[in-house]
Tab-separated table of C-alpha atoms and ligand atoms in Angstrom:
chain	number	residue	atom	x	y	z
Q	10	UNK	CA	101.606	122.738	117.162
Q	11	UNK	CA	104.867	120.788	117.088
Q	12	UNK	CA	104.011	117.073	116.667
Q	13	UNK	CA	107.271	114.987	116.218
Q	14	UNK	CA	107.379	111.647	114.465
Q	15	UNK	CA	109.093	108.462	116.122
Q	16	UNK	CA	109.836	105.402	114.097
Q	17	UNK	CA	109.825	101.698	115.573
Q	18	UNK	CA	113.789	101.270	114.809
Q	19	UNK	CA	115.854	99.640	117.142
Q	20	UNK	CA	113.257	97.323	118.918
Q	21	UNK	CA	111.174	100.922	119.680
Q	22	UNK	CA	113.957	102.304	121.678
Q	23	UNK	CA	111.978	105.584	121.014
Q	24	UNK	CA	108.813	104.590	122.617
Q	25	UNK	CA	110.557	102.532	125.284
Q	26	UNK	CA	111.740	106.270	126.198
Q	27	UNK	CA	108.254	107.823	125.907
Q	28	UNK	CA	107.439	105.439	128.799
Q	29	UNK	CA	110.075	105.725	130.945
Q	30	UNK	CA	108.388	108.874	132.667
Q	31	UNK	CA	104.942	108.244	132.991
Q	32	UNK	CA	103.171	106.884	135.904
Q	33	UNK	CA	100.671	104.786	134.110
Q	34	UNK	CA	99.301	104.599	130.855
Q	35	UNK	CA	96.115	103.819	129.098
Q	36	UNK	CA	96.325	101.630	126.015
Q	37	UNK	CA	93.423	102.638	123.792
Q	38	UNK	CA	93.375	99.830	120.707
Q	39	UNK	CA	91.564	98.065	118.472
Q	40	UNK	CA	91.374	94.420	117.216
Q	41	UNK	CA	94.562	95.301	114.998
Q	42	UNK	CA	96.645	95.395	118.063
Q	43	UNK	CA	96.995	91.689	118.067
Q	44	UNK	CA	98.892	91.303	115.265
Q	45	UNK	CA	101.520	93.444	115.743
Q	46	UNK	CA	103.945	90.854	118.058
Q	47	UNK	CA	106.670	92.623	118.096
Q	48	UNK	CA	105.355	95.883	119.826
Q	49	UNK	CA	103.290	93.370	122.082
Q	50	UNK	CA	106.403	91.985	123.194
Q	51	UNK	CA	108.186	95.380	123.784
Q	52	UNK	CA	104.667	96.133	125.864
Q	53	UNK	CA	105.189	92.757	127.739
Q	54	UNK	CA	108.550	94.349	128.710
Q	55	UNK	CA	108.113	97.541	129.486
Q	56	UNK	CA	107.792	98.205	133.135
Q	57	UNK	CA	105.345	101.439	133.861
Q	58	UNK	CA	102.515	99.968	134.357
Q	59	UNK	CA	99.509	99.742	131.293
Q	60	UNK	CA	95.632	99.299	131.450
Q	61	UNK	CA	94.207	98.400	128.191
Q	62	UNK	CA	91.400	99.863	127.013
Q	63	UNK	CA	89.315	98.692	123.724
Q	64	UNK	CA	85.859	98.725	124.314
Q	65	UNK	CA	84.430	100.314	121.877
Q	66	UNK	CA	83.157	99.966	117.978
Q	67	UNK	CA	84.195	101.222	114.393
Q	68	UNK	CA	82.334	104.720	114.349
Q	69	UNK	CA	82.371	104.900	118.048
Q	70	UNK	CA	80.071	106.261	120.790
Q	71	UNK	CA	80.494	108.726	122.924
Q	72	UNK	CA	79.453	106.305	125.999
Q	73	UNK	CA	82.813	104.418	125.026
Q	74	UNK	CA	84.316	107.445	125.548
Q	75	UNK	CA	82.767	108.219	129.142
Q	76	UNK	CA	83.772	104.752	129.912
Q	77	UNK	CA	87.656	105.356	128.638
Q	78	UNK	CA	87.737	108.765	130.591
Q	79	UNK	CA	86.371	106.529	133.798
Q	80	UNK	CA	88.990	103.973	133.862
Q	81	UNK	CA	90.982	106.484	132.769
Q	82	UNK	CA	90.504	108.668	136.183
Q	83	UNK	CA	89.799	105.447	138.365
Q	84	UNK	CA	93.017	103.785	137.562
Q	85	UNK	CA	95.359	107.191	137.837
Q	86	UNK	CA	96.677	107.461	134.372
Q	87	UNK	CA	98.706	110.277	133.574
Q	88	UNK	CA	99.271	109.609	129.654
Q	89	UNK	CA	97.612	107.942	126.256
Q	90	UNK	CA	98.831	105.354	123.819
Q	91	UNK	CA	96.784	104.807	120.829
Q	92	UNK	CA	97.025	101.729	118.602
Q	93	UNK	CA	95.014	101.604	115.698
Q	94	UNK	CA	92.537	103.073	112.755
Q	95	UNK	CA	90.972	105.902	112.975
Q	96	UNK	CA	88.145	105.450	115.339
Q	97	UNK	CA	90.597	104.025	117.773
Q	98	UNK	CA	92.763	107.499	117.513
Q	99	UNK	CA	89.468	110.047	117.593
Q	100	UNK	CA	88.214	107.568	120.765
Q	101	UNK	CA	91.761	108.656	122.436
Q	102	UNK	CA	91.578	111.987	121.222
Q	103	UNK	CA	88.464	112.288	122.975
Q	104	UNK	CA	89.484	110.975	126.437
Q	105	UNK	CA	92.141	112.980	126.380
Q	106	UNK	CA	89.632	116.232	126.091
Q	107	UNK	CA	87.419	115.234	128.221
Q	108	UNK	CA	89.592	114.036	131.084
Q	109	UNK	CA	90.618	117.222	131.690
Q	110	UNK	CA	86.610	118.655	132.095
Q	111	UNK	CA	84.263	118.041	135.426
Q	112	UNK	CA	81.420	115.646	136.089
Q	113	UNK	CA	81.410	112.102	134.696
Q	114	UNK	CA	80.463	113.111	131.311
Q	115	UNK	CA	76.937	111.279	131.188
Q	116	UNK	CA	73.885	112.252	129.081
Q	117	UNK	CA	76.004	113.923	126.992
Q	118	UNK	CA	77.020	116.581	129.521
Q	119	UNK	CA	80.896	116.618	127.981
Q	120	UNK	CA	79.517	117.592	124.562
Q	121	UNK	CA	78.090	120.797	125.743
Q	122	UNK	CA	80.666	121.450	128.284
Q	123	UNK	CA	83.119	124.517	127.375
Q	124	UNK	CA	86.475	122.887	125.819
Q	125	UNK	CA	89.980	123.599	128.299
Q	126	UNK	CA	92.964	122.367	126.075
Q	127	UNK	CA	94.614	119.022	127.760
Q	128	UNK	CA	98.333	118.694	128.137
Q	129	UNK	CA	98.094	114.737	128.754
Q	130	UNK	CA	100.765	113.256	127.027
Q	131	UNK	CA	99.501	111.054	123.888
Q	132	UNK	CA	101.646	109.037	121.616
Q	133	UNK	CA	99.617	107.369	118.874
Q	134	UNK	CA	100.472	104.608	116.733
Q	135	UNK	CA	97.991	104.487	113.417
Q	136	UNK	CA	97.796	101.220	111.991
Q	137	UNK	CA	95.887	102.299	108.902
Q	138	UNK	CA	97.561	104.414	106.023
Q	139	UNK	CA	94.119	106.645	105.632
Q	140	UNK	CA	92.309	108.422	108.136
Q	141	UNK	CA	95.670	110.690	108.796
Q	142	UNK	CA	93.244	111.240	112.101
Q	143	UNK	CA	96.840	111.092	114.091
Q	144	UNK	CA	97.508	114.671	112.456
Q	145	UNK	CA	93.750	116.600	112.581
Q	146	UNK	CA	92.091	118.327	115.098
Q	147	UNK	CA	88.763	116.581	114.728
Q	148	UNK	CA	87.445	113.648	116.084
Q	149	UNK	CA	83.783	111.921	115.451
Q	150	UNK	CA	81.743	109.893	117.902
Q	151	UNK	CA	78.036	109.005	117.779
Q	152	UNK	CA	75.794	110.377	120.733
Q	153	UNK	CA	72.115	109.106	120.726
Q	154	UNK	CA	72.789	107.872	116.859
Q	155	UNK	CA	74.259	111.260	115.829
Q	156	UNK	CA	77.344	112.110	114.629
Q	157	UNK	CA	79.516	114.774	116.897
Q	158	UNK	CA	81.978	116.392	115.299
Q	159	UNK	CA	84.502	117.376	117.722
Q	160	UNK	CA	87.484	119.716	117.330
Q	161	UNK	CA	90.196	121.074	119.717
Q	162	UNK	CA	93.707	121.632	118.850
Q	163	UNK	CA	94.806	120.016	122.196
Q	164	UNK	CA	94.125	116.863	121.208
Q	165	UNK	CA	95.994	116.135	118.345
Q	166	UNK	CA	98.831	114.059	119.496
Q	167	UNK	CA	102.212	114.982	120.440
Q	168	UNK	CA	103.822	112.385	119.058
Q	169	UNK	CA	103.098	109.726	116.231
Q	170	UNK	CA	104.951	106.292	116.084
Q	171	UNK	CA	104.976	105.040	112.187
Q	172	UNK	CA	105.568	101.288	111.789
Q	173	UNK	CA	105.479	100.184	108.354
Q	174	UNK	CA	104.924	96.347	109.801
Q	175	UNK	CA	101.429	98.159	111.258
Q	176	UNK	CA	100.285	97.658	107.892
Q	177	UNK	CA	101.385	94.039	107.182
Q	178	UNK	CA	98.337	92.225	108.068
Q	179	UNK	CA	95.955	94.944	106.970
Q	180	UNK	CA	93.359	92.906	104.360
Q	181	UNK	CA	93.594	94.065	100.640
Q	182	UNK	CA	90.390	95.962	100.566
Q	183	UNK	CA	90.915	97.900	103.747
Q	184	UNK	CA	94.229	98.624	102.506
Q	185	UNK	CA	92.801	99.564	99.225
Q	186	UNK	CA	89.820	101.979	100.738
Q	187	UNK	CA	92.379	103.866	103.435
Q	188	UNK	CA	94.709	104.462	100.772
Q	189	UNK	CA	91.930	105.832	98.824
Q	190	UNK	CA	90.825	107.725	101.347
Q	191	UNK	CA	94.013	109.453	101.984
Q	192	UNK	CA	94.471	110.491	98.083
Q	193	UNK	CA	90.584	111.908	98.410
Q	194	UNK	CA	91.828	113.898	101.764
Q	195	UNK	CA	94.555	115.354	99.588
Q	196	UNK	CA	92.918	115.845	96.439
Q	197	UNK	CA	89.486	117.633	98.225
Q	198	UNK	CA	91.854	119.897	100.562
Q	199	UNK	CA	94.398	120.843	97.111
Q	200	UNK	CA	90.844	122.347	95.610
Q	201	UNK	CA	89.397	123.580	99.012
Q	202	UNK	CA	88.424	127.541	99.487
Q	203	UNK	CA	90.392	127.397	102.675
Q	204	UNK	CA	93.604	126.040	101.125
Q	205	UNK	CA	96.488	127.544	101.958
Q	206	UNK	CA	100.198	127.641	100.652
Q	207	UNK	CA	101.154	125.379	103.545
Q	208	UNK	CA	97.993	123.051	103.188
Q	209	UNK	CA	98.541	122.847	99.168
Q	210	UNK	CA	102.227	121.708	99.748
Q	211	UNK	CA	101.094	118.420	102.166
Q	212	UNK	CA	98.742	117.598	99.616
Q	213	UNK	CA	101.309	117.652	96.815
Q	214	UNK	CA	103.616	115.464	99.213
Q	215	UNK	CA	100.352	113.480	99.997
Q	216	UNK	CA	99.515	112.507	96.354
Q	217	UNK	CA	103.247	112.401	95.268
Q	218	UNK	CA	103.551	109.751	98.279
Q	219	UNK	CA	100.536	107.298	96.974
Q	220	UNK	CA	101.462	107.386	93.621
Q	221	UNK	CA	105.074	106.652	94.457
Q	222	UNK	CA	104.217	104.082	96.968
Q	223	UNK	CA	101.207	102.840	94.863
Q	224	UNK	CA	102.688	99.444	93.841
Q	225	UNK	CA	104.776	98.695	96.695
Q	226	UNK	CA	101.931	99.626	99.020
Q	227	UNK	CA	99.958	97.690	97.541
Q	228	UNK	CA	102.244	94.855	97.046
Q	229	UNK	CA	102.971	94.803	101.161
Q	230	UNK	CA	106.617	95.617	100.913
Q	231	UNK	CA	108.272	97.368	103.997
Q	232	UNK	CA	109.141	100.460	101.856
Q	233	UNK	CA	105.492	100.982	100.010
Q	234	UNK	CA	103.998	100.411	103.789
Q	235	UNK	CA	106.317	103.093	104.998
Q	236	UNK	CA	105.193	105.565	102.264
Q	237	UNK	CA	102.051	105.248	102.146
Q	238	UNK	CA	101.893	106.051	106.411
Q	239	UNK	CA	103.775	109.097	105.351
Q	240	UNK	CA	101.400	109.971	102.646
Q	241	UNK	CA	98.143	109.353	104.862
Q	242	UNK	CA	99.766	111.175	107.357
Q	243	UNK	CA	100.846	114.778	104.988
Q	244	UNK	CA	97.146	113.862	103.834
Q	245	UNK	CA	95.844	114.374	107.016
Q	246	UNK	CA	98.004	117.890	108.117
Q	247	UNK	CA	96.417	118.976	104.953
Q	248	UNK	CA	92.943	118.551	105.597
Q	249	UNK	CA	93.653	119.356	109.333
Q	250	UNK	CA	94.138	122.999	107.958
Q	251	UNK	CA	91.241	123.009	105.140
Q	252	UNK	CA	88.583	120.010	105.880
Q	253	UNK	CA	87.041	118.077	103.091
Q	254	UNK	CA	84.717	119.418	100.532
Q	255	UNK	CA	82.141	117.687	98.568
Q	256	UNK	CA	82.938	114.253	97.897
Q	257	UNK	CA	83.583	113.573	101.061
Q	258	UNK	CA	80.129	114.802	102.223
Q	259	UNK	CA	78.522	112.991	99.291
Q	260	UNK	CA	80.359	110.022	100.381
Q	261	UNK	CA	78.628	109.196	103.579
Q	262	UNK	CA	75.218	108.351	102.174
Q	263	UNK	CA	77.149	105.741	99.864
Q	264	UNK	CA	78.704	103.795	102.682
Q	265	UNK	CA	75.840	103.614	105.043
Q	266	UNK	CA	72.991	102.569	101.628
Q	267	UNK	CA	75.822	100.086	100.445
Q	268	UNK	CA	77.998	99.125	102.796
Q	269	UNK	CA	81.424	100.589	100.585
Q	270	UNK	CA	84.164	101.498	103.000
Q	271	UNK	CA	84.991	104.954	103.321
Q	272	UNK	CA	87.313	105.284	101.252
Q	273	UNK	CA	86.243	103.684	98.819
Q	274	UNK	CA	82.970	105.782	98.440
Q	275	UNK	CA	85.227	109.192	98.603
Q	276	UNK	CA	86.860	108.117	95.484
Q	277	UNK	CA	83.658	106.776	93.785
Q	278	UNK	CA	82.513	110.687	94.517
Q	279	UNK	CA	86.204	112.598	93.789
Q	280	UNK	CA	86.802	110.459	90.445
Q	281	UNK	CA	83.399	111.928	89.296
Q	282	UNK	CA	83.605	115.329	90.947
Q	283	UNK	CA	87.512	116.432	89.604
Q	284	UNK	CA	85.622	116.165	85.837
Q	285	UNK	CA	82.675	117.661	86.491
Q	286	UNK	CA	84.581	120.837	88.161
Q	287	UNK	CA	86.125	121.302	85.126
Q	288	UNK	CA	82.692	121.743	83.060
Q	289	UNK	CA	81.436	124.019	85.876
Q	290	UNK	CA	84.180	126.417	86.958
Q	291	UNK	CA	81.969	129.319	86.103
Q	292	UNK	CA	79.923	128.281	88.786
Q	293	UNK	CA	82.808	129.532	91.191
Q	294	UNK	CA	82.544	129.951	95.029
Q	295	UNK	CA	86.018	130.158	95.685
Q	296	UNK	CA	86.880	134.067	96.939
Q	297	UNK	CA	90.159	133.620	95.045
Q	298	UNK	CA	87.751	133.358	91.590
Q	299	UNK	CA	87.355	131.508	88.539
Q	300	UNK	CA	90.905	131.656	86.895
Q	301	UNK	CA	93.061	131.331	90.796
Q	302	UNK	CA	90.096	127.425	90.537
Q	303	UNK	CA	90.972	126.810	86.907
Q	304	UNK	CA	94.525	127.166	87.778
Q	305	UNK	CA	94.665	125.008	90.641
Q	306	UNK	CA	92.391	122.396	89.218
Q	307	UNK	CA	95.463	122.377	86.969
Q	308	UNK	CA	97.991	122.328	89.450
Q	309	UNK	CA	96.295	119.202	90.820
Q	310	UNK	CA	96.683	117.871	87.581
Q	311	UNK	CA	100.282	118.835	87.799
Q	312	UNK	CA	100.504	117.017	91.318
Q	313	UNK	CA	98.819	113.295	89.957
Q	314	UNK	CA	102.191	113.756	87.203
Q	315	UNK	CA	99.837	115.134	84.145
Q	316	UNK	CA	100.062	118.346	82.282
Q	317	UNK	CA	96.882	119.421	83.444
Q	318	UNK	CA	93.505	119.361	85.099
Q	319	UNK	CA	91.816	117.367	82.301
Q	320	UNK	CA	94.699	114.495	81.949
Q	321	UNK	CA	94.373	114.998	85.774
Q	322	UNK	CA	90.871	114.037	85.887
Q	323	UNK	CA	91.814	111.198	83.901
Q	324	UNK	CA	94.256	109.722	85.522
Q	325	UNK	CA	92.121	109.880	88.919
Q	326	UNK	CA	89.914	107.618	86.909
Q	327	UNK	CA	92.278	105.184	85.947
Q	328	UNK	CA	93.468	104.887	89.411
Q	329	UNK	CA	90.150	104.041	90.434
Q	330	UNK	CA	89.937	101.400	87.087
Q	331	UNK	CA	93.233	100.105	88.527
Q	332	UNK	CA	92.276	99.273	91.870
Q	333	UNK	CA	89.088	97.242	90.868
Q	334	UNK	CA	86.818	98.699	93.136
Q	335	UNK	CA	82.697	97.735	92.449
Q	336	UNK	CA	80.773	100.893	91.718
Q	337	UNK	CA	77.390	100.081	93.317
Q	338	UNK	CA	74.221	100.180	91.720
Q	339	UNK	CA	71.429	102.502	93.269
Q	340	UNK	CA	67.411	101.920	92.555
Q	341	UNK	CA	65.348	105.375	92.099
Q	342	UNK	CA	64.420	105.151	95.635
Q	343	UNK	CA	68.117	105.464	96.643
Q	344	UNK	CA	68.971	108.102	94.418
Q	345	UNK	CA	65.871	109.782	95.846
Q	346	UNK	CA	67.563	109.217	99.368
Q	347	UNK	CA	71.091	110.304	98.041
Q	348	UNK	CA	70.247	113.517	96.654
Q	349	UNK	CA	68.591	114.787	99.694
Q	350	UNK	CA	71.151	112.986	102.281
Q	351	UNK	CA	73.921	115.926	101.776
Q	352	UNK	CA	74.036	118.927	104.032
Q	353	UNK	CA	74.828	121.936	102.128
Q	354	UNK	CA	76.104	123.343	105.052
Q	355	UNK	CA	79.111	121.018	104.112
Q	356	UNK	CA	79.462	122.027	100.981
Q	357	UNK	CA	80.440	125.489	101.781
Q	358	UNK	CA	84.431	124.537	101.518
Q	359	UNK	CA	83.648	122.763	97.860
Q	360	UNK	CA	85.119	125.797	95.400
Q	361	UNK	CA	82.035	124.655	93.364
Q	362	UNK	CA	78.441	125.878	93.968
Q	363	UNK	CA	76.540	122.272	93.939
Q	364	UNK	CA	72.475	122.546	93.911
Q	365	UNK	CA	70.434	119.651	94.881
Q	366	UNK	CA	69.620	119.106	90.854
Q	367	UNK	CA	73.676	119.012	90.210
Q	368	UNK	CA	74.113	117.025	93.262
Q	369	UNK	CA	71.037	114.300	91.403
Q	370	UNK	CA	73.264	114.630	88.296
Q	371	UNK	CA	76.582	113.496	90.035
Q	372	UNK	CA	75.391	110.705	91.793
Q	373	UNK	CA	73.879	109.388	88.460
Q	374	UNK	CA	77.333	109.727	87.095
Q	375	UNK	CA	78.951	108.415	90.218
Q	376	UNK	CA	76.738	104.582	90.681
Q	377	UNK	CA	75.041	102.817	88.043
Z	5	FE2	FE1	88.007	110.571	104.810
């Protein structure tokens, strides 16, 4: 699909024209909204009329989502504008779906419901450089304490407002984690079995982008902030054609035993994982074969600005050293937990054939 990218130049003369013809639109945001004055003043002036929507959590439910798609209907909306991280984006994603299916969506009727593609019009505005969620076709919400993974093309957005002030007020360890999390989406797509030519070439932009923008980013300057969307953001169209592989399903068990952001338990995982691939490329899953894996293990290499895979692997590390992120320790009942908590199911895109006693080993490697 053709998604086209605004900027926030010129007081948002772009989105004031997004506005201009639509009836009404729903707000979806988070908390983050409410630092970013100067698109709450543009808001303030803007005359088509807005309901605000934001009631809903960080891994969000798919109740919040019923009640988006309510007021949604209730209030006559004809259009979306997201504002925020990525739970706030997949929550908008999802009322766009399901506004366009019957019933009221409750007991989880909209989960089950055939998909019809949705032609509301949704701008989104992320305010995180990470999830790249703006550029996928998936979405997650939680129904009855499980995790839904939801996919439809029609709901990526149309179009995606970057604003490098988005990220002024974003706390150094959030800023730290999303940034991490949008190397690991470009990293684990680059070595994917379903990579593509096209999907290979975001990722190279994507890593290029956070090590470019690395200091800058980091430092809160206008042009690292600006990067490091774009980055996220070519992270995300990667992984929107080739999903994650395995250190992004070993990753989830991290954050909910120790409370690490996501990001910052995909790198634990991918810093661990680009080494250990190395030792183990006979153990090949990738259709392509062994020497297509070795190859691109050392084009990744290539892509983090080393010769190859190994220096690679290395400098993954040091990024990791660099950003002085804890590596948390795990008790044998954890590691117990760990090693059983990852579907292999998921691990069908790793290029690596991981069994539960490799799967022990890395996690070993990967906390203290
Ligand atoms: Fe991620």
């Amino acid at each position: 699909m053709n998604q086209s990218i605004i900027s926030a130049d010129n007081n948002f003369i772009e989105l004031e024209r997004w506005f201009s013809n639509k009836r009404k639109v729903l707000l979806v945001c988070d908390s983050s909204i409410k630092f970013l004055s100067e698109l709450n003043n543009k808001l303030e002036n803007i005359t088509t009329p807005i309901v605000k929507f934001s009631n809903f959590q960080p891994n969000p439910l798919y109740d919040s989502v019923v009640e988006g798609v309510k007021l949604f209907r209730a209030e006559q909306c004809d259009s979306i504008f997201a504002v925020g991280g990525g739970s706030a984006l997949d929550v908008a994603k999802c009322i766009k779906l399901y506004s366009n299916l019957p019933g009221d969506g409750t007991d989880g009727f909209w989960l089950k419901t055939q998909i019809n593609p949705s032609d509301i019009p949704f701008l989104a505005m992320p305010t995180t450089a990470g999830t790249g969620s703006e550029a996928t076709r998936y979405a997650v919400v939680y129904f009855d304490g499980v995790k839904q993974s939801i996919t439809s093309e029609s709901f990526i957005p149309d179009i995606v407002l970057m604003d490098p002030n988005s990220l002024k007020t974003l706390p150094l360890y959030q800023r730290k984690a999303t940034m991490c999390d949008a190397l690991c989406h470009a990293i684990e797509s680059f070595w994917s079995v379903n990579s593509t030519e096209e999907s290979k070439a975001y990722s190279k932009q994507a890593i290029q982008g956070v090590l470019e923008n690395f200091d800058g980013y980091l430092n809160n300057t206008d042009a690292g902030n600006g990067g490091m969307l774009k980055a996220a953001h070519m992270a995300g169209k990667a992984i929107n054609i080739t999903q994650t592989t395995a250190g992004h399903a070993m990753c989830y068990k991290i954050t909910s035993l120790f409370g690490c952001a996501h990001g910052h338990a995909a790198i634990l995982c991918d810093r661990i994982l680009y080494s250990w691939m190395l030792q183990n490329t006979n153990k090949c899953i990738d259709s392509r074969g062994e020497d297509y894996l070795v190859n691109t293990l050392n084009e990744l290499g290539q892509a983090l600005g080393c010769s190859d895979a190994l220096l690679g692997a290395e400098k993954l590390a040091s990024i990791f050293e660099k950003l002085d992120l804890s590596i948390p320790v795990a008790s044998d009942s954890q590691y117990e937990e760990l090693k059983n908590s990852v579907n292999p199911v998921r691990l069908k895109n790793h290029p690596v054939f991981l069994d539960v006693d490799s799967i022990d080993y890395l996690y070993h490697q990967i906390l203290k």
